[in-house]
Amino acid sequence: MRVTIALSTASTSTVVQTQYHHHERIRFLTYE
C-alpha cells in the first residue's frame, strides 16, 4: 500500500505536497 501512496505523493504538485507534507508523513509512518 505504501507504494500507492508514494506514487500519489509524487503525482501531487509541489505546493500541494508541501501543504500535505505533515499529513502524508503520518500516513507513511503508519503504512511503513
Tab-separated table of C-alpha atoms in Angstrom:
chain	number	residue	atom	x	y	z
A	1	MET	CA	0.000	0.000	0.000
A	2	ARG	CA	2.911	2.314	0.730
A	3	VAL	CA	3.853	2.092	-2.960
A	4	THR	CA	0.484	3.513	-3.990
A	5	ILE	CA	0.864	6.401	-1.554
A	6	ALA	CA	4.398	7.036	-2.781
A	7	LEU	CA	3.171	7.284	-6.374
A	8	SER	CA	0.296	9.517	-5.320
A	9	THR	CA	2.673	11.803	-3.456
A	10	ALA	CA	4.926	12.038	-6.499
A	11	SER	CA	1.946	12.885	-8.702
A	12	THR	CA	0.806	15.736	-6.478
A	13	SER	CA	2.076	19.240	-7.138
A	14	THR	CA	4.889	20.766	-5.103
A	15	VAL	CA	2.528	23.234	-3.435
A	16	VAL	CA	0.017	20.552	-2.510
A	17	GLN	CA	2.785	18.259	-1.335
A	18	THR	CA	4.149	20.997	0.933
A	19	GLN	CA	0.733	21.626	2.488
A	20	TYR	CA	0.021	17.934	2.990
A	21	HIS	CA	3.611	17.073	3.827
A	22	HIS	CA	2.825	16.633	7.513
A	23	HIS	CA	-0.355	14.651	6.847
A	24	GLU	CA	1.266	12.397	4.250
A	25	ARG	CA	4.248	11.855	6.502
A	26	ILE	CA	1.923	10.438	9.155
A	27	ARG	CA	0.473	8.054	6.579
A	28	PHE	CA	3.934	6.936	5.538
A	29	LEU	CA	4.857	6.170	9.136
A	30	THR	CA	1.581	4.307	9.586
A	31	TYR	CA	1.953	2.172	6.460
A	32	GLU	CA	5.684	1.663	6.975
